[in-house]
Amino acid sequence: MTAHANLITDVSTMVSDFYADLKEHNASENVLLLVFTEFGRRVHDNGSGTDHGSGGLLSCLGTK
């Protein structure tokens, strides 16, 4: 598995554990979790990878 895939799996596990804890304390309906990337990446390869781009990812997660 690639390093990126491992990191995505880690984030998924952490979010799942966080919401399980919220549910256990009857607080899940009062929380909106915002996850975003620090920066985006350009699609075009520059020969040694990709440069920082203007796009990125933003996800809002909640139970409602």
Short mmCIF file of N, CA and C in Angstrom, two decimals:
data_model
loop_
_atom_site.label_atom_id
_atom_site.label_comp_id
_atom_site.label_asym_id
_atom_site.label_seq_id
_atom_site.Cartn_x
_atom_site.Cartn_y
_atom_site.Cartn_z
N MET A 1 0.85 -1.17 0.00
CA MET A 1 0.00 0.00 0.00
C MET A 1 0.90 1.24 0.00
N THR A 2 0.51 2.26 -0.74
CA THR A 2 1.31 3.48 -0.80
C THR A 2 1.17 4.30 0.48
N ALA A 3 2.10 5.22 0.66
CA ALA A 3 2.05 6.08 1.85
C ALA A 3 0.75 6.88 1.88
N HIS A 4 0.32 7.38 0.72
CA HIS A 4 -0.92 8.18 0.66
C HIS A 4 -2.12 7.33 1.06
N ALA A 5 -2.19 6.11 0.56
CA ALA A 5 -3.30 5.21 0.91
C ALA A 5 -3.30 4.92 2.41
N ASN A 6 -2.13 4.75 2.99
CA ASN A 6 -2.04 4.52 4.44
C ASN A 6 -2.55 5.73 5.22
N LEU A 7 -2.21 6.92 4.76
CA LEU A 7 -2.66 8.14 5.45
C LEU A 7 -4.17 8.31 5.35
N ILE A 8 -4.73 8.03 4.18
CA ILE A 8 -6.19 8.13 4.01
C ILE A 8 -6.89 7.13 4.92
N THR A 9 -6.34 5.92 5.02
CA THR A 9 -6.89 4.91 5.92
C THR A 9 -6.83 5.39 7.37
N ASP A 10 -5.72 6.02 7.75
CA ASP A 10 -5.59 6.56 9.11
C ASP A 10 -6.65 7.62 9.39
N VAL A 11 -6.85 8.54 8.45
CA VAL A 11 -7.86 9.60 8.63
C VAL A 11 -9.24 8.98 8.77
N SER A 12 -9.55 8.01 7.94
CA SER A 12 -10.85 7.34 8.00
C SER A 12 -11.08 6.70 9.37
N THR A 13 -10.07 6.02 9.86
CA THR A 13 -10.17 5.37 11.17
C THR A 13 -10.36 6.40 12.29
N MET A 14 -9.60 7.50 12.21
CA MET A 14 -9.71 8.54 13.24
C MET A 14 -11.08 9.20 13.25
N VAL A 15 -11.63 9.49 12.08
CA VAL A 15 -12.96 10.10 11.99
C VAL A 15 -14.01 9.14 12.54
N SER A 16 -13.91 7.87 12.17
CA SER A 16 -14.84 6.86 12.66
C SER A 16 -14.79 6.75 14.18
N ASP A 17 -13.59 6.71 14.73
CA ASP A 17 -13.42 6.62 16.19
C ASP A 17 -13.97 7.88 16.89
N PHE A 18 -13.72 9.04 16.28
CA PHE A 18 -14.20 10.30 16.84
C PHE A 18 -15.72 10.31 16.92
N TYR A 19 -16.39 9.91 15.83
CA TYR A 19 -17.85 9.91 15.83
C TYR A 19 -18.42 8.81 16.73
N ALA A 20 -17.73 7.70 16.87
CA ALA A 20 -18.18 6.67 17.81
C ALA A 20 -18.14 7.21 19.24
N ASP A 21 -17.09 7.98 19.56
CA ASP A 21 -16.98 8.58 20.89
C ASP A 21 -18.08 9.64 21.10
N LEU A 22 -18.34 10.43 20.07
CA LEU A 22 -19.42 11.43 20.18
C LEU A 22 -20.76 10.76 20.42
N LYS A 23 -21.04 9.68 19.69
CA LYS A 23 -22.31 8.96 19.87
C LYS A 23 -22.42 8.40 21.29
N GLU A 24 -21.31 7.89 21.80
CA GLU A 24 -21.30 7.34 23.15
C GLU A 24 -21.67 8.40 24.19
N HIS A 25 -21.36 9.65 23.91
CA HIS A 25 -21.65 10.75 24.83
C HIS A 25 -22.86 11.57 24.38
N ASN A 26 -23.66 11.00 23.47
CA ASN A 26 -24.87 11.66 22.95
C ASN A 26 -24.58 13.08 22.43
N ALA A 27 -23.46 13.24 21.75
CA ALA A 27 -23.07 14.56 21.25
C ALA A 27 -22.92 14.60 19.73
N SER A 28 -23.13 13.50 19.05
CA SER A 28 -22.85 13.45 17.61
C SER A 28 -23.71 14.40 16.79
N GLU A 29 -24.93 14.68 17.25
CA GLU A 29 -25.81 15.58 16.49
C GLU A 29 -25.47 17.05 16.71
N ASN A 30 -24.53 17.33 17.59
CA ASN A 30 -24.14 18.72 17.88
C ASN A 30 -22.79 19.10 17.28
N VAL A 31 -22.22 18.20 16.46
CA VAL A 31 -20.86 18.43 15.95
C VAL A 31 -20.85 18.33 14.43
N LEU A 32 -20.18 19.28 13.81
CA LEU A 32 -19.88 19.24 12.38
C LEU A 32 -18.37 19.22 12.27
N LEU A 33 -17.83 18.19 11.63
CA LEU A 33 -16.39 18.05 11.47
C LEU A 33 -15.98 18.56 10.10
N LEU A 34 -15.02 19.46 10.07
CA LEU A 34 -14.51 20.04 8.83
C LEU A 34 -13.10 19.52 8.62
N VAL A 35 -12.86 18.89 7.47
CA VAL A 35 -11.53 18.36 7.12
C VAL A 35 -11.11 19.02 5.82
N PHE A 36 -9.91 19.61 5.81
CA PHE A 36 -9.45 20.25 4.57
C PHE A 36 -7.95 20.05 4.39
N THR A 37 -7.52 20.15 3.13
CA THR A 37 -6.10 20.00 2.82
C THR A 37 -5.40 21.34 2.99
N GLU A 38 -4.13 21.27 3.28
CA GLU A 38 -3.32 22.48 3.43
C GLU A 38 -3.16 23.20 2.09
N PHE A 39 -3.00 22.44 1.03
CA PHE A 39 -2.85 23.01 -0.30
C PHE A 39 -3.24 21.97 -1.34
N GLY A 40 -3.54 22.42 -2.53
CA GLY A 40 -3.86 21.52 -3.63
C GLY A 40 -2.63 21.20 -4.45
N ARG A 41 -2.80 20.36 -5.42
CA ARG A 41 -1.72 20.00 -6.36
C ARG A 41 -2.22 20.18 -7.78
N ARG A 42 -1.34 20.63 -8.65
CA ARG A 42 -1.67 20.72 -10.07
C ARG A 42 -1.75 19.32 -10.65
N VAL A 43 -2.55 19.15 -11.68
CA VAL A 43 -2.68 17.85 -12.34
C VAL A 43 -1.44 17.57 -13.18
N HIS A 44 -0.91 18.58 -13.85
CA HIS A 44 0.23 18.41 -14.76
C HIS A 44 1.53 18.17 -14.00
N ASP A 45 2.24 17.12 -14.37
CA ASP A 45 3.54 16.78 -13.78
C ASP A 45 4.60 17.72 -14.32
N ASN A 46 5.47 18.24 -13.45
CA ASN A 46 6.52 19.16 -13.89
C ASN A 46 7.85 18.46 -14.15
N GLY A 47 7.87 17.14 -14.15
CA GLY A 47 9.09 16.37 -14.37
C GLY A 47 9.65 15.78 -13.09
N SER A 48 9.33 16.38 -11.95
CA SER A 48 9.79 15.83 -10.67
C SER A 48 8.66 15.78 -9.66
N GLY A 49 7.45 15.69 -10.17
CA GLY A 49 6.27 15.65 -9.31
C GLY A 49 5.27 16.69 -9.76
N THR A 50 4.51 17.20 -8.82
CA THR A 50 3.53 18.23 -9.15
C THR A 50 3.72 19.43 -8.23
N ASP A 51 3.44 20.60 -8.76
CA ASP A 51 3.56 21.84 -7.99
C ASP A 51 2.32 22.08 -7.15
N HIS A 52 2.46 22.97 -6.18
CA HIS A 52 1.29 23.39 -5.41
C HIS A 52 0.32 24.06 -6.37
N GLY A 53 -0.95 23.80 -6.19
CA GLY A 53 -1.97 24.37 -7.05
C GLY A 53 -2.98 25.17 -6.26
N SER A 54 -3.98 25.63 -6.96
CA SER A 54 -5.00 26.46 -6.30
C SER A 54 -6.17 25.64 -5.77
N GLY A 55 -6.26 24.38 -6.16
CA GLY A 55 -7.36 23.53 -5.70
C GLY A 55 -7.01 22.80 -4.43
N GLY A 56 -8.00 22.22 -3.84
CA GLY A 56 -7.79 21.44 -2.63
C GLY A 56 -9.05 20.67 -2.30
N LEU A 57 -9.08 20.05 -1.15
CA LEU A 57 -10.22 19.25 -0.72
C LEU A 57 -10.78 19.83 0.57
N LEU A 58 -12.09 19.92 0.64
CA LEU A 58 -12.77 20.33 1.86
C LEU A 58 -13.96 19.39 2.04
N SER A 59 -14.04 18.76 3.19
CA SER A 59 -15.15 17.85 3.49
C SER A 59 -15.80 18.27 4.80
N CYS A 60 -17.13 18.31 4.81
CA CYS A 60 -17.91 18.55 6.02
C CYS A 60 -18.61 17.25 6.37
N LEU A 61 -18.44 16.80 7.60
CA LEU A 61 -19.00 15.52 8.02
C LEU A 61 -19.87 15.73 9.25
N GLY A 62 -21.04 15.14 9.22
CA GLY A 62 -21.94 15.23 10.36
C GLY A 62 -22.99 14.14 10.29
N THR A 63 -23.82 14.06 11.31
CA THR A 63 -24.83 13.01 11.37
C THR A 63 -26.20 13.49 10.94
N LYS A 64 -26.39 14.77 10.74
CA LYS A 64 -27.69 15.30 10.31
C LYS A 64 -27.69 15.55 8.83
#
